Amino acid sequence: MNPKQPALKKTKEVEVVDEEEGKKSKSGPELLRGFRDILPEEQGRWSFVRDTVRSLAQAYTFDRIDLPILERSDLFQRTIGKGTDIIEKEMYVFTDPSNRSVALRPEATASAARAYIEHGMLDRPQPVKLWYLGPMFRHDRPQAGRFRQFYQAGFEVFGGEEPIIDAQLILIGKKIFETLGIDVQVQINSIGTPECRQAYLTELVSYFRQFRNKLPDDDKRRLQKNPLRILDSKEEVTLGLLEGAPQILDWLDEKSKEHFMKTLEFLDEVEVPYVLNPYLVRGLDYYTHTVFEFLSAQDEGDKAQTALGGGGRYDGLVGLLGGRPTPACGFALGIDRIARALADKNINPPPFPQPQVFFAQLGDAARRVGLRLYEEFRVAGVPVAEAAGKNALKSQLEVANKLGVKLTLILGQKEVLDGTIIIRDMESGAQETIDSKKIVSIVQRKLGGDAGVVAATHSPVADS
Ligand code: AMP
């Protein structure tokens, strides 16, 4: 510490009232509700999910796109639609210092469509296939598996109206889950075109009007503002009434029916099992034709099956944003929930190869030499653990034991003077003193194929 720098004063703890929780909390650093840290011990699962998504995206020739977290709020208001929970109450909207209304993105499909238009991607060979990964924000009521900042990986295909695109996107999602070892159930429905949906909605509203008095308040509101949403109500009363309600599939026009049938045929062709769910509508306004979700197969049959991802076709979105009308289809996976599903199955792969070598250094001279040797190991691609903050050999060896390394290198004052280093086999306890210039190659030989060489699997692009 700089001696001139005054010692930090212990700040007086001020009690503040958290408006949301209505209870007193301390003024110390604290997470916002619905936000969380993803700790080092969870990173193995997260890397596994991200790496799997990345490698499948590459295998299916999707191009990566990184989209901003902050966008003009009207991008979402125009596309996601009034009467949706996201727009009504979940979006983080604020005025920026330039007096513009901006929003933390609640999802990224609208941003991808904006980027498609803004960068003239219509002039590239179609379809344009993009994928992304990053945080989304929704001021939702926090509960298990529901966060206010959560991560999605998304796949979007612009400029193709063929049902094979819908089917291949579902297949890609399914393959990602298969690679991760998570069983999912694919649920699918078609909500047709805005025109046939309108006729269906008239019918649906008149059906539910008869039972208006029985409906819970939330569903009464949906009936008025966004009647399609009544189909994914979780309320017991509404679920009962839904059994007699008109079904959207009966209202599809010929073209929509054909699109849906072909999508299903392609899925049969690639042997992706699916469940037809006539109540699946996926709240957002911009969907057309196919809508689908990936649900955890573990809680199959539960009323509130965990959705691990979802998507659909959105042929009207690019046109709605002022671009030349362009058919499109996509889906997003919820990384937080997928990582949770892996944890439930006790799957936690190490985020990168664990070090097999520990470096113990005694005294300042050894530290100086150690720093240089450490670099040599890094260049050779051999990860080395150390506990540079500890002085005693005993405490350093304790750390080495805890880490379960194979070899420990010991560098003391004497070895520095002799130009040597001690190498200790942790299992047998055998030690030998060797020329420090040869240490990297000797360690590599002793570890054989187990050197834990750091593979360059991580994309240079920031993932979060
Ligand atoms: P959506 O398009 O809203 O259905 O989101 C796609 C996927 O993102 C969902 O199936 C969830 O797995 C995940 N997701 C959505 N909202 C949240 C949230 N608040 N917290 C965690 N994951 C979420």
Short mmCIF file of C-alpha atoms and ligand atoms in Angstrom, two decimals:
data_model
loop_
_atom_site.label_atom_id
_atom_site.label_comp_id
_atom_site.label_asym_id
_atom_site.label_seq_id
_atom_site.Cartn_x
_atom_site.Cartn_y
_atom_site.Cartn_z
CA MET A 1 0.00 0.00 0.00
CA ASN A 2 1.21 3.52 -0.70
CA PRO A 3 2.33 4.88 2.70
CA LYS A 4 0.96 8.31 1.85
CA GLN A 5 -2.41 6.88 1.12
CA PRO A 6 -4.70 7.24 4.13
CA ALA A 7 -6.00 4.00 5.55
CA LEU A 8 -9.52 3.31 4.40
CA LYS A 9 -12.01 4.41 6.96
CA LYS A 10 -14.59 1.89 7.93
CA THR A 11 -17.76 3.28 6.44
CA LYS A 12 -20.70 3.63 8.75
CA GLU A 13 -23.37 1.18 7.74
CA VAL A 14 -26.39 3.12 6.63
CA GLU A 15 -29.70 1.33 6.56
CA VAL A 16 -31.62 1.85 3.37
CA VAL A 17 -35.01 0.63 2.34
CA ASP A 18 -35.13 -1.52 -0.77
CA GLU A 19 -38.25 -0.17 -2.45
CA GLU A 20 -39.06 -3.42 -4.14
CA GLU A 21 -38.61 -5.79 -1.26
CA GLY A 22 -39.96 -3.32 1.26
CA LYS A 23 -37.42 -4.43 3.83
CA LYS A 24 -34.33 -2.88 5.21
CA SER A 25 -31.04 -3.87 3.69
CA LYS A 26 -27.48 -2.87 4.48
CA SER A 27 -25.67 -0.38 2.32
CA GLY A 28 -22.86 -2.84 1.54
CA PRO A 29 -22.42 -4.14 -2.00
CA GLU A 30 -25.30 -6.39 -2.82
CA LEU A 31 -26.78 -7.92 -5.95
CA LEU A 32 -29.95 -6.50 -7.41
CA ARG A 33 -32.90 -8.86 -7.15
CA GLY A 34 -33.10 -11.22 -10.11
CA PHE A 35 -29.42 -10.67 -10.96
CA ARG A 36 -26.63 -13.04 -10.05
CA ASP A 37 -22.98 -13.91 -10.40
CA ILE A 38 -21.97 -16.95 -12.37
CA LEU A 39 -19.18 -18.24 -10.17
CA PRO A 40 -15.97 -20.00 -11.26
CA GLU A 41 -17.35 -23.35 -10.09
CA GLU A 42 -20.30 -22.99 -12.49
CA GLN A 43 -18.17 -21.98 -15.47
CA GLY A 44 -17.54 -25.57 -16.56
CA ARG A 45 -21.20 -26.08 -17.35
CA TRP A 46 -21.52 -22.65 -18.95
CA SER A 47 -18.48 -23.22 -21.18
CA PHE A 48 -19.85 -26.63 -22.14
CA VAL A 49 -23.14 -25.04 -23.24
CA ARG A 50 -21.48 -22.12 -25.03
CA ASP A 51 -18.91 -24.35 -26.77
CA THR A 52 -21.62 -26.79 -27.87
CA VAL A 53 -23.75 -23.98 -29.29
CA ARG A 54 -20.74 -22.48 -31.03
CA SER A 55 -19.58 -25.70 -32.61
CA LEU A 56 -23.06 -26.62 -33.86
CA ALA A 57 -23.58 -23.09 -35.19
CA GLN A 58 -20.36 -23.46 -37.14
CA ALA A 59 -21.23 -26.96 -38.33
CA TYR A 60 -24.57 -25.70 -39.69
CA THR A 61 -22.73 -22.70 -41.25
CA PHE A 62 -24.28 -19.90 -39.22
CA ASP A 63 -22.35 -16.63 -38.94
CA ARG A 64 -21.81 -15.08 -35.54
CA ILE A 65 -23.29 -11.66 -34.89
CA ASP A 66 -22.85 -9.57 -31.74
CA LEU A 67 -25.66 -7.15 -31.12
CA PRO A 68 -25.77 -4.25 -28.67
CA ILE A 69 -27.35 -4.68 -25.27
CA LEU A 70 -28.93 -1.23 -25.44
CA GLU A 71 -31.29 -0.29 -28.27
CA ARG A 72 -33.89 2.40 -28.90
CA SER A 73 -36.91 1.31 -26.91
CA ASP A 74 -39.29 1.64 -29.85
CA LEU A 75 -37.48 -1.22 -31.63
CA PHE A 76 -39.01 -3.58 -29.09
CA GLN A 77 -42.26 -1.71 -28.58
CA ARG A 78 -43.05 -1.89 -32.28
CA THR A 79 -42.13 -5.51 -32.75
CA ILE A 80 -42.87 -7.44 -29.59
CA GLY A 81 -46.28 -5.82 -29.38
CA LYS A 82 -48.50 -3.97 -26.97
CA GLY A 83 -50.37 -6.16 -24.57
CA THR A 84 -47.41 -8.49 -24.09
CA ASP A 85 -45.93 -8.88 -20.62
CA ILE A 86 -42.53 -7.82 -21.91
CA ILE A 87 -43.71 -4.46 -23.17
CA GLU A 88 -46.31 -3.83 -20.47
CA LYS A 89 -44.17 -4.45 -17.45
CA GLU A 90 -40.88 -6.22 -18.00
CA MET A 91 -38.71 -3.95 -20.09
CA TYR A 92 -35.90 -1.90 -18.55
CA VAL A 93 -36.62 1.41 -20.27
CA PHE A 94 -34.93 4.67 -19.39
CA THR A 95 -33.93 7.97 -20.88
CA ASP A 96 -30.25 8.19 -21.78
CA PRO A 97 -28.15 11.36 -21.32
CA SER A 98 -29.08 12.41 -24.90
CA ASN A 99 -32.71 12.33 -23.88
CA ARG A 100 -33.49 9.28 -25.97
CA SER A 101 -35.72 6.49 -24.77
CA VAL A 102 -33.58 3.36 -24.68
CA ALA A 103 -34.10 -0.18 -23.42
CA LEU A 104 -31.96 -3.06 -22.25
CA ARG A 105 -32.81 -5.70 -24.81
CA PRO A 106 -35.42 -8.21 -23.57
CA GLU A 107 -34.60 -10.50 -26.52
CA ALA A 108 -32.43 -10.28 -29.62
CA THR A 109 -34.58 -11.26 -32.62
CA ALA A 110 -35.74 -7.67 -33.16
CA SER A 111 -32.09 -6.50 -32.95
CA ALA A 112 -31.03 -9.15 -35.48
CA ALA A 113 -33.79 -7.98 -37.86
CA ARG A 114 -32.70 -4.36 -37.34
CA ALA A 115 -29.10 -5.33 -38.13
CA TYR A 116 -30.23 -7.28 -41.22
CA ILE A 117 -31.94 -4.15 -42.56
CA GLU A 118 -29.36 -1.63 -41.39
CA HIS A 119 -26.42 -3.47 -43.00
CA GLY A 120 -28.21 -4.23 -46.25
CA MET A 121 -27.95 -7.99 -45.71
CA LEU A 122 -30.73 -8.40 -48.24
CA ASP A 123 -28.02 -8.00 -50.87
CA ARG A 124 -26.03 -10.95 -49.54
CA PRO A 125 -26.74 -14.48 -50.74
CA GLN A 126 -29.97 -15.56 -49.06
CA PRO A 127 -30.78 -16.98 -46.66
CA VAL A 128 -28.60 -15.11 -44.19
CA LYS A 129 -27.96 -17.36 -41.20
CA LEU A 130 -26.93 -15.64 -37.98
CA TRP A 131 -26.31 -16.76 -34.42
CA TYR A 132 -25.63 -14.83 -31.23
CA LEU A 133 -25.11 -15.35 -27.55
CA GLY A 134 -25.48 -12.83 -24.75
CA PRO A 135 -27.45 -11.39 -21.88
CA MET A 136 -31.10 -10.32 -22.07
CA PHE A 137 -33.00 -8.31 -19.47
CA ARG A 138 -36.58 -8.62 -18.29
CA HIS A 139 -37.95 -7.09 -15.11
CA ASP A 140 -39.94 -10.19 -14.40
CA ARG A 141 -40.87 -11.56 -10.96
CA PRO A 142 -37.74 -13.48 -9.93
CA GLN A 143 -38.31 -17.15 -9.19
CA ALA A 144 -36.60 -20.46 -9.84
CA GLY A 145 -35.22 -20.42 -13.38
CA ARG A 146 -36.37 -16.85 -13.97
CA PHE A 147 -33.84 -14.07 -13.79
CA ARG A 148 -33.86 -10.42 -14.67
CA GLN A 149 -30.57 -10.82 -16.48
CA PHE A 150 -30.39 -14.13 -18.27
CA TYR A 151 -28.46 -15.44 -21.25
CA GLN A 152 -29.73 -16.63 -24.57
CA ALA A 153 -28.09 -18.25 -27.57
CA GLY A 154 -30.10 -17.59 -30.69
CA PHE A 155 -30.23 -18.75 -34.30
CA GLU A 156 -31.98 -16.65 -36.96
CA VAL A 157 -32.44 -17.37 -40.67
CA PHE A 158 -33.47 -14.41 -42.85
CA GLY A 159 -34.63 -14.61 -46.46
CA GLY A 160 -36.12 -18.08 -46.70
CA GLU A 161 -39.79 -19.05 -46.55
CA GLU A 162 -39.46 -22.78 -47.08
CA PRO A 163 -40.70 -25.06 -44.30
CA ILE A 164 -37.41 -26.92 -44.48
CA ILE A 165 -35.86 -23.94 -42.70
CA ASP A 166 -38.32 -24.24 -39.79
CA ALA A 167 -37.59 -27.97 -39.58
CA GLN A 168 -33.83 -27.57 -39.75
CA LEU A 169 -33.86 -24.95 -37.00
CA ILE A 170 -35.80 -27.34 -34.76
CA LEU A 171 -33.33 -30.07 -35.66
CA ILE A 172 -30.38 -27.82 -34.71
CA GLY A 173 -31.95 -27.06 -31.33
CA LYS A 174 -32.60 -30.73 -30.75
CA LYS A 175 -29.00 -31.63 -31.68
CA ILE A 176 -27.65 -29.04 -29.25
CA PHE A 177 -29.64 -30.66 -26.43
CA GLU A 178 -28.60 -34.13 -27.56
CA THR A 179 -24.92 -33.13 -27.50
CA LEU A 180 -25.37 -31.73 -24.00
CA GLY A 181 -27.10 -34.91 -22.84
CA ILE A 182 -30.38 -33.21 -21.97
CA ASP A 183 -33.69 -34.82 -22.95
CA VAL A 184 -36.15 -32.38 -24.40
CA GLN A 185 -39.63 -32.58 -25.74
CA VAL A 186 -40.33 -30.53 -28.87
CA GLN A 187 -43.76 -28.93 -28.87
CA ILE A 188 -45.02 -27.36 -32.05
CA ASN A 189 -48.01 -25.46 -33.37
CA SER A 190 -48.90 -23.13 -36.22
CA ILE A 191 -50.51 -19.73 -35.69
CA GLY A 192 -50.85 -19.10 -39.43
CA THR A 193 -50.83 -15.67 -41.00
CA PRO A 194 -52.08 -12.48 -39.30
CA GLU A 195 -55.21 -12.70 -41.50
CA CYS A 196 -56.35 -16.18 -40.54
CA ARG A 197 -55.34 -15.47 -36.95
CA GLN A 198 -57.66 -12.48 -36.89
CA ALA A 199 -60.65 -14.61 -37.86
CA TYR A 200 -59.68 -17.17 -35.23
CA LEU A 201 -59.31 -14.51 -32.56
CA THR A 202 -62.82 -13.22 -33.15
CA GLU A 203 -64.08 -16.73 -32.55
CA LEU A 204 -61.86 -17.25 -29.50
CA VAL A 205 -62.94 -13.99 -27.87
CA SER A 206 -66.62 -14.72 -28.38
CA TYR A 207 -66.13 -18.20 -26.87
CA PHE A 208 -64.43 -16.84 -23.74
CA ARG A 209 -66.85 -13.92 -23.38
CA GLN A 210 -69.54 -16.40 -22.33
CA PHE A 211 -67.36 -17.34 -19.35
CA ARG A 212 -65.98 -13.88 -18.63
CA ASN A 213 -67.20 -13.88 -15.03
CA LYS A 214 -65.38 -17.11 -14.29
CA LEU A 215 -62.03 -15.92 -15.67
CA PRO A 216 -59.23 -14.85 -13.32
CA ASP A 217 -58.37 -11.12 -13.56
CA ASP A 218 -55.17 -11.69 -15.50
CA ASP A 219 -56.99 -13.68 -18.17
CA LYS A 220 -59.81 -11.12 -18.35
CA ARG A 221 -57.14 -8.58 -19.17
CA ARG A 222 -55.58 -10.89 -21.77
CA LEU A 223 -58.96 -11.42 -23.37
CA GLN A 224 -59.18 -7.71 -23.89
CA LYS A 225 -55.62 -6.84 -24.81
CA ASN A 226 -54.00 -9.90 -26.34
CA PRO A 227 -56.53 -12.74 -26.54
CA LEU A 228 -54.08 -15.21 -28.08
CA ARG A 229 -52.16 -15.17 -24.80
CA ILE A 230 -55.13 -16.71 -23.04
CA LEU A 231 -54.05 -19.96 -24.65
CA ASP A 232 -50.91 -20.15 -22.56
CA SER A 233 -52.65 -19.32 -19.30
CA LYS A 234 -51.61 -21.49 -16.37
CA GLU A 235 -54.85 -20.82 -14.43
CA GLU A 236 -56.86 -23.90 -13.53
CA VAL A 237 -60.23 -22.37 -14.52
CA THR A 238 -58.95 -21.17 -17.86
CA LEU A 239 -57.27 -24.49 -18.59
CA GLY A 240 -60.62 -26.22 -18.04
CA LEU A 241 -62.40 -23.79 -20.36
CA LEU A 242 -59.71 -24.19 -23.01
CA GLU A 243 -60.77 -27.76 -23.61
CA GLY A 244 -63.93 -26.59 -25.36
CA ALA A 245 -62.31 -23.57 -27.05
CA PRO A 246 -61.87 -23.28 -30.81
CA GLN A 247 -58.43 -24.42 -31.99
CA ILE A 248 -56.29 -22.33 -34.27
CA LEU A 249 -55.36 -25.24 -36.53
CA ASP A 250 -58.98 -25.35 -37.71
CA TRP A 251 -58.69 -21.74 -38.87
CA LEU A 252 -55.53 -21.98 -40.91
CA ASP A 253 -55.78 -21.10 -44.59
CA GLU A 254 -54.58 -23.61 -47.18
CA LYS A 255 -51.10 -22.10 -47.50
CA SER A 256 -50.54 -22.07 -43.75
CA LYS A 257 -51.79 -25.65 -43.46
CA GLU A 258 -49.44 -26.76 -46.20
CA HIS A 259 -46.49 -24.96 -44.60
CA PHE A 260 -47.21 -26.65 -41.29
CA MET A 261 -47.72 -30.12 -42.77
CA LYS A 262 -44.46 -29.88 -44.70
CA THR A 263 -42.57 -28.76 -41.60
CA LEU A 264 -43.90 -31.80 -39.75
CA GLU A 265 -42.99 -34.08 -42.65
CA PHE A 266 -39.41 -32.81 -42.63
CA LEU A 267 -39.23 -33.40 -38.89
CA ASP A 268 -40.45 -36.97 -39.44
CA GLU A 269 -37.79 -37.36 -42.12
CA VAL A 270 -34.97 -36.47 -39.71
CA GLU A 271 -36.65 -38.40 -36.90
CA VAL A 272 -37.26 -35.51 -34.55
CA PRO A 273 -40.24 -36.49 -32.41
CA TYR A 274 -42.67 -33.67 -31.60
CA VAL A 275 -45.89 -33.08 -29.74
CA LEU A 276 -48.61 -30.97 -31.33
CA ASN A 277 -49.67 -28.37 -28.81
CA PRO A 278 -52.68 -26.38 -30.07
CA TYR A 279 -52.27 -23.94 -27.18
CA LEU A 280 -48.69 -22.97 -27.93
CA VAL A 281 -48.69 -19.37 -29.17
CA ARG A 282 -45.48 -17.77 -27.84
CA GLY A 283 -46.73 -14.39 -26.63
CA LEU A 284 -44.93 -12.08 -29.07
CA ASP A 285 -46.82 -10.35 -31.86
CA TYR A 286 -44.34 -10.95 -34.62
CA TYR A 287 -44.71 -14.72 -34.97
CA THR A 288 -46.37 -16.30 -38.02
CA HIS A 289 -46.88 -19.94 -39.01
CA THR A 290 -44.66 -22.33 -37.06
CA VAL A 291 -44.05 -21.79 -33.35
CA PHE A 292 -42.15 -24.28 -31.21
CA GLU A 293 -40.61 -24.82 -27.82
CA PHE A 294 -38.02 -27.12 -26.30
CA LEU A 295 -39.31 -28.30 -22.94
CA SER A 296 -37.46 -30.25 -20.32
CA ALA A 297 -38.51 -33.87 -20.81
CA GLN A 298 -37.75 -34.48 -17.14
CA ASP A 299 -40.88 -32.70 -15.98
CA GLU A 300 -43.03 -34.00 -18.82
CA GLY A 301 -46.70 -33.90 -17.92
CA ASP A 302 -46.21 -31.10 -15.36
CA LYS A 303 -48.47 -28.14 -15.86
CA ALA A 304 -45.46 -25.86 -15.70
CA GLN A 305 -42.92 -27.77 -17.77
CA THR A 306 -39.62 -25.86 -17.90
CA ALA A 307 -39.09 -24.18 -21.25
CA LEU A 308 -35.44 -24.42 -22.21
CA GLY A 309 -35.89 -22.62 -25.50
CA GLY A 310 -38.36 -21.56 -28.11
CA GLY A 311 -38.86 -19.85 -31.40
CA GLY A 312 -40.81 -19.68 -34.57
CA ARG A 313 -41.32 -18.08 -37.93
CA TYR A 314 -41.64 -14.30 -38.15
CA ASP A 315 -42.30 -13.46 -41.78
CA GLY A 316 -43.64 -9.99 -41.00
CA LEU A 317 -40.88 -8.67 -38.73
CA VAL A 318 -38.41 -7.23 -41.26
CA GLY A 319 -41.26 -5.51 -43.14
CA LEU A 320 -42.65 -4.16 -39.87
CA LEU A 321 -39.30 -2.52 -39.17
CA GLY A 322 -39.32 -0.82 -42.56
CA GLY A 323 -37.19 -3.32 -44.48
CA ARG A 324 -38.19 -5.06 -47.70
CA PRO A 325 -40.59 -7.85 -46.58
CA THR A 326 -38.35 -10.84 -45.82
CA PRO A 327 -39.49 -14.19 -44.47
CA ALA A 328 -37.51 -15.36 -41.45
CA CYS A 329 -37.43 -17.98 -38.73
CA GLY A 330 -35.40 -18.51 -35.57
CA PHE A 331 -35.16 -19.68 -31.99
CA ALA A 332 -33.43 -18.85 -28.72
CA LEU A 333 -32.18 -21.14 -25.97
CA GLY A 334 -32.11 -20.15 -22.31
CA ILE A 335 -28.52 -20.81 -21.20
CA ASP A 336 -29.25 -20.31 -17.48
CA ARG A 337 -31.91 -22.99 -17.48
CA ILE A 338 -29.80 -25.34 -19.58
CA ALA A 339 -26.87 -24.92 -17.16
CA ARG A 340 -29.33 -25.68 -14.33
CA ALA A 341 -30.51 -28.82 -16.14
CA LEU A 342 -26.87 -29.95 -16.41
CA ALA A 343 -26.37 -29.31 -12.69
CA ASP A 344 -29.49 -31.38 -11.91
CA LYS A 345 -27.86 -34.23 -13.80
CA ASN A 346 -24.57 -33.69 -11.97
CA ILE A 347 -22.81 -32.76 -15.18
CA ASN A 348 -20.01 -30.29 -14.50
CA PRO A 349 -17.12 -30.61 -16.94
CA PRO A 350 -13.97 -28.66 -16.05
CA PRO A 351 -14.00 -25.33 -17.93
CA PHE A 352 -10.51 -26.05 -19.25
CA PRO A 353 -7.91 -28.77 -18.60
CA GLN A 354 -6.97 -28.75 -14.94
CA PRO A 355 -3.28 -28.08 -14.21
CA GLN A 356 -1.25 -31.21 -13.56
CA VAL A 357 1.76 -29.25 -12.33
CA PHE A 358 2.17 -27.10 -9.22
CA PHE A 359 4.96 -24.60 -8.75
CA ALA A 360 6.26 -24.05 -5.19
CA GLN A 361 8.77 -21.25 -4.77
CA LEU A 362 10.71 -20.28 -1.66
CA GLY A 363 12.17 -16.81 -1.20
CA ASP A 364 12.43 -13.78 -3.44
CA ALA A 365 15.23 -15.05 -5.69
CA ALA A 366 13.18 -18.17 -6.43
CA ARG A 367 10.16 -16.02 -7.17
CA ARG A 368 12.11 -14.03 -9.74
CA VAL A 369 13.33 -17.16 -11.52
CA GLY A 370 9.90 -18.71 -11.04
CA LEU A 371 8.20 -15.87 -12.86
CA ARG A 372 10.40 -16.53 -15.89
CA LEU A 373 9.89 -20.30 -15.76
CA TYR A 374 6.17 -19.80 -15.47
CA GLU A 375 6.26 -17.93 -18.79
CA GLU A 376 8.19 -20.81 -20.39
CA PHE A 377 5.45 -23.24 -19.31
CA ARG A 378 2.75 -20.91 -20.58
CA VAL A 379 4.42 -20.67 -24.00
CA ALA A 380 4.72 -24.47 -24.10
CA GLY A 381 0.95 -24.68 -23.37
CA VAL A 382 1.33 -26.46 -20.00
CA PRO A 383 -0.96 -24.93 -17.36
CA VAL A 384 0.79 -24.54 -14.00
CA ALA A 385 -0.91 -23.86 -10.65
CA GLU A 386 0.77 -21.96 -7.85
CA ALA A 387 0.11 -20.27 -4.55
CA ALA A 388 2.36 -17.27 -4.88
CA GLY A 389 0.91 -15.65 -1.77
CA LYS A 390 2.19 -18.45 0.48
CA ASN A 391 5.77 -18.62 1.80
CA ALA A 392 6.14 -21.93 3.62
CA LEU A 393 6.79 -25.06 1.56
CA LYS A 394 4.38 -27.03 3.75
CA SER A 395 1.42 -24.75 3.03
CA GLN A 396 2.25 -24.68 -0.68
CA LEU A 397 2.36 -28.49 -0.79
CA GLU A 398 -1.02 -28.57 0.95
CA VAL A 399 -2.47 -26.53 -1.89
CA ALA A 400 -0.81 -28.84 -4.44
CA ASN A 401 -2.39 -31.82 -2.71
CA LYS A 402 -5.81 -30.23 -2.69
CA LEU A 403 -5.56 -29.51 -6.41
CA GLY A 404 -4.60 -33.14 -7.04
CA VAL A 405 -1.69 -32.33 -9.37
CA LYS A 406 0.68 -35.03 -10.57
CA LEU A 407 3.94 -33.10 -10.25
CA THR A 408 5.18 -30.34 -7.99
CA LEU A 409 8.22 -28.26 -8.88
CA ILE A 410 10.14 -26.86 -5.93
CA LEU A 411 12.46 -23.92 -6.36
CA GLY A 412 14.39 -22.65 -3.31
CA GLN A 413 17.40 -20.40 -2.71
CA LYS A 414 19.87 -23.27 -3.21
CA GLU A 415 18.34 -24.45 -6.47
CA VAL A 416 18.41 -20.90 -7.85
CA LEU A 417 22.14 -20.70 -7.14
CA ASP A 418 22.76 -24.15 -8.69
CA GLY A 419 20.53 -23.56 -11.72
CA THR A 420 18.43 -26.59 -10.77
CA ILE A 421 14.88 -27.36 -9.70
CA ILE A 422 13.33 -30.20 -7.71
CA ILE A 423 10.59 -32.22 -9.30
CA ARG A 424 8.34 -34.23 -6.99
CA ASP A 425 5.97 -36.99 -8.05
CA MET A 426 2.96 -36.36 -5.82
CA GLU A 427 1.73 -39.92 -5.83
CA SER A 428 4.96 -41.71 -4.93
CA GLY A 429 6.58 -38.78 -3.12
CA ALA A 430 9.82 -39.43 -5.11
CA GLN A 431 11.92 -36.31 -5.78
CA GLU A 432 14.75 -35.61 -8.20
CA THR A 433 16.86 -32.52 -8.81
CA ILE A 434 17.26 -31.54 -12.43
CA ASP A 435 18.77 -28.84 -14.61
CA SER A 436 16.23 -25.97 -14.66
CA LYS A 437 16.85 -25.38 -18.38
CA LYS A 438 15.43 -28.81 -19.15
CA ILE A 439 12.46 -28.59 -16.83
CA VAL A 440 9.76 -27.81 -19.42
CA SER A 441 10.64 -30.72 -21.69
CA ILE A 442 11.06 -33.13 -18.77
CA VAL A 443 7.66 -32.17 -17.36
CA GLN A 444 6.08 -32.58 -20.77
CA ARG A 445 7.61 -36.04 -21.07
CA LYS A 446 6.51 -37.09 -17.60
CA LEU A 447 2.95 -35.97 -18.24
CA GLY A 448 2.83 -37.68 -21.62
CA GLY A 449 -0.55 -37.04 -23.23
CA ASP A 450 -1.83 -35.67 -19.96
CA ALA A 451 -0.10 -32.30 -20.05
CA GLY A 452 -3.41 -30.47 -19.99
CA VAL A 453 -2.41 -28.44 -23.02
CA VAL A 454 -4.74 -25.48 -23.24
CA ALA A 455 -6.79 -25.93 -26.35
CA ALA A 456 -7.85 -22.75 -28.12
CA THR A 457 -11.53 -23.67 -27.97
CA HIS A 458 -12.72 -20.29 -26.85
CA SER A 459 -13.80 -17.79 -29.42
CA PRO A 460 -11.96 -14.47 -29.33
CA VAL A 461 -15.35 -12.78 -29.17
CA ALA A 462 -16.63 -11.96 -25.70
CA ASP A 463 -19.36 -14.40 -24.84
CA SER A 464 -21.36 -12.53 -22.35
P1 AMP B 1 -38.66 -16.76 -24.87
O1 AMP B 1 -38.38 -16.39 -26.29
O2 AMP B 1 -39.13 -15.65 -24.00
O3 AMP B 1 -39.53 -17.99 -24.77
O4 AMP B 1 -37.23 -17.18 -24.31
C1 AMP B 1 -36.52 -18.28 -24.82
C2 AMP B 1 -35.88 -19.03 -23.68
O5 AMP B 1 -35.11 -18.14 -22.87
C3 AMP B 1 -36.89 -19.63 -22.70
O6 AMP B 1 -37.32 -20.88 -23.15
C4 AMP B 1 -36.08 -19.74 -21.44
O7 AMP B 1 -35.29 -20.91 -21.44
C5 AMP B 1 -35.18 -18.54 -21.52
N1 AMP B 1 -35.72 -17.43 -20.68
C6 AMP B 1 -36.69 -16.56 -20.99
N2 AMP B 1 -36.91 -15.70 -19.98
C7 AMP B 1 -36.06 -16.05 -18.99
C8 AMP B 1 -35.78 -15.54 -17.68
N3 AMP B 1 -36.43 -14.48 -17.19
N4 AMP B 1 -34.82 -16.16 -16.94
C9 AMP B 1 -34.15 -17.22 -17.44
N5 AMP B 1 -34.35 -17.73 -18.66
C10 AMP B 1 -35.30 -17.17 -19.43
#
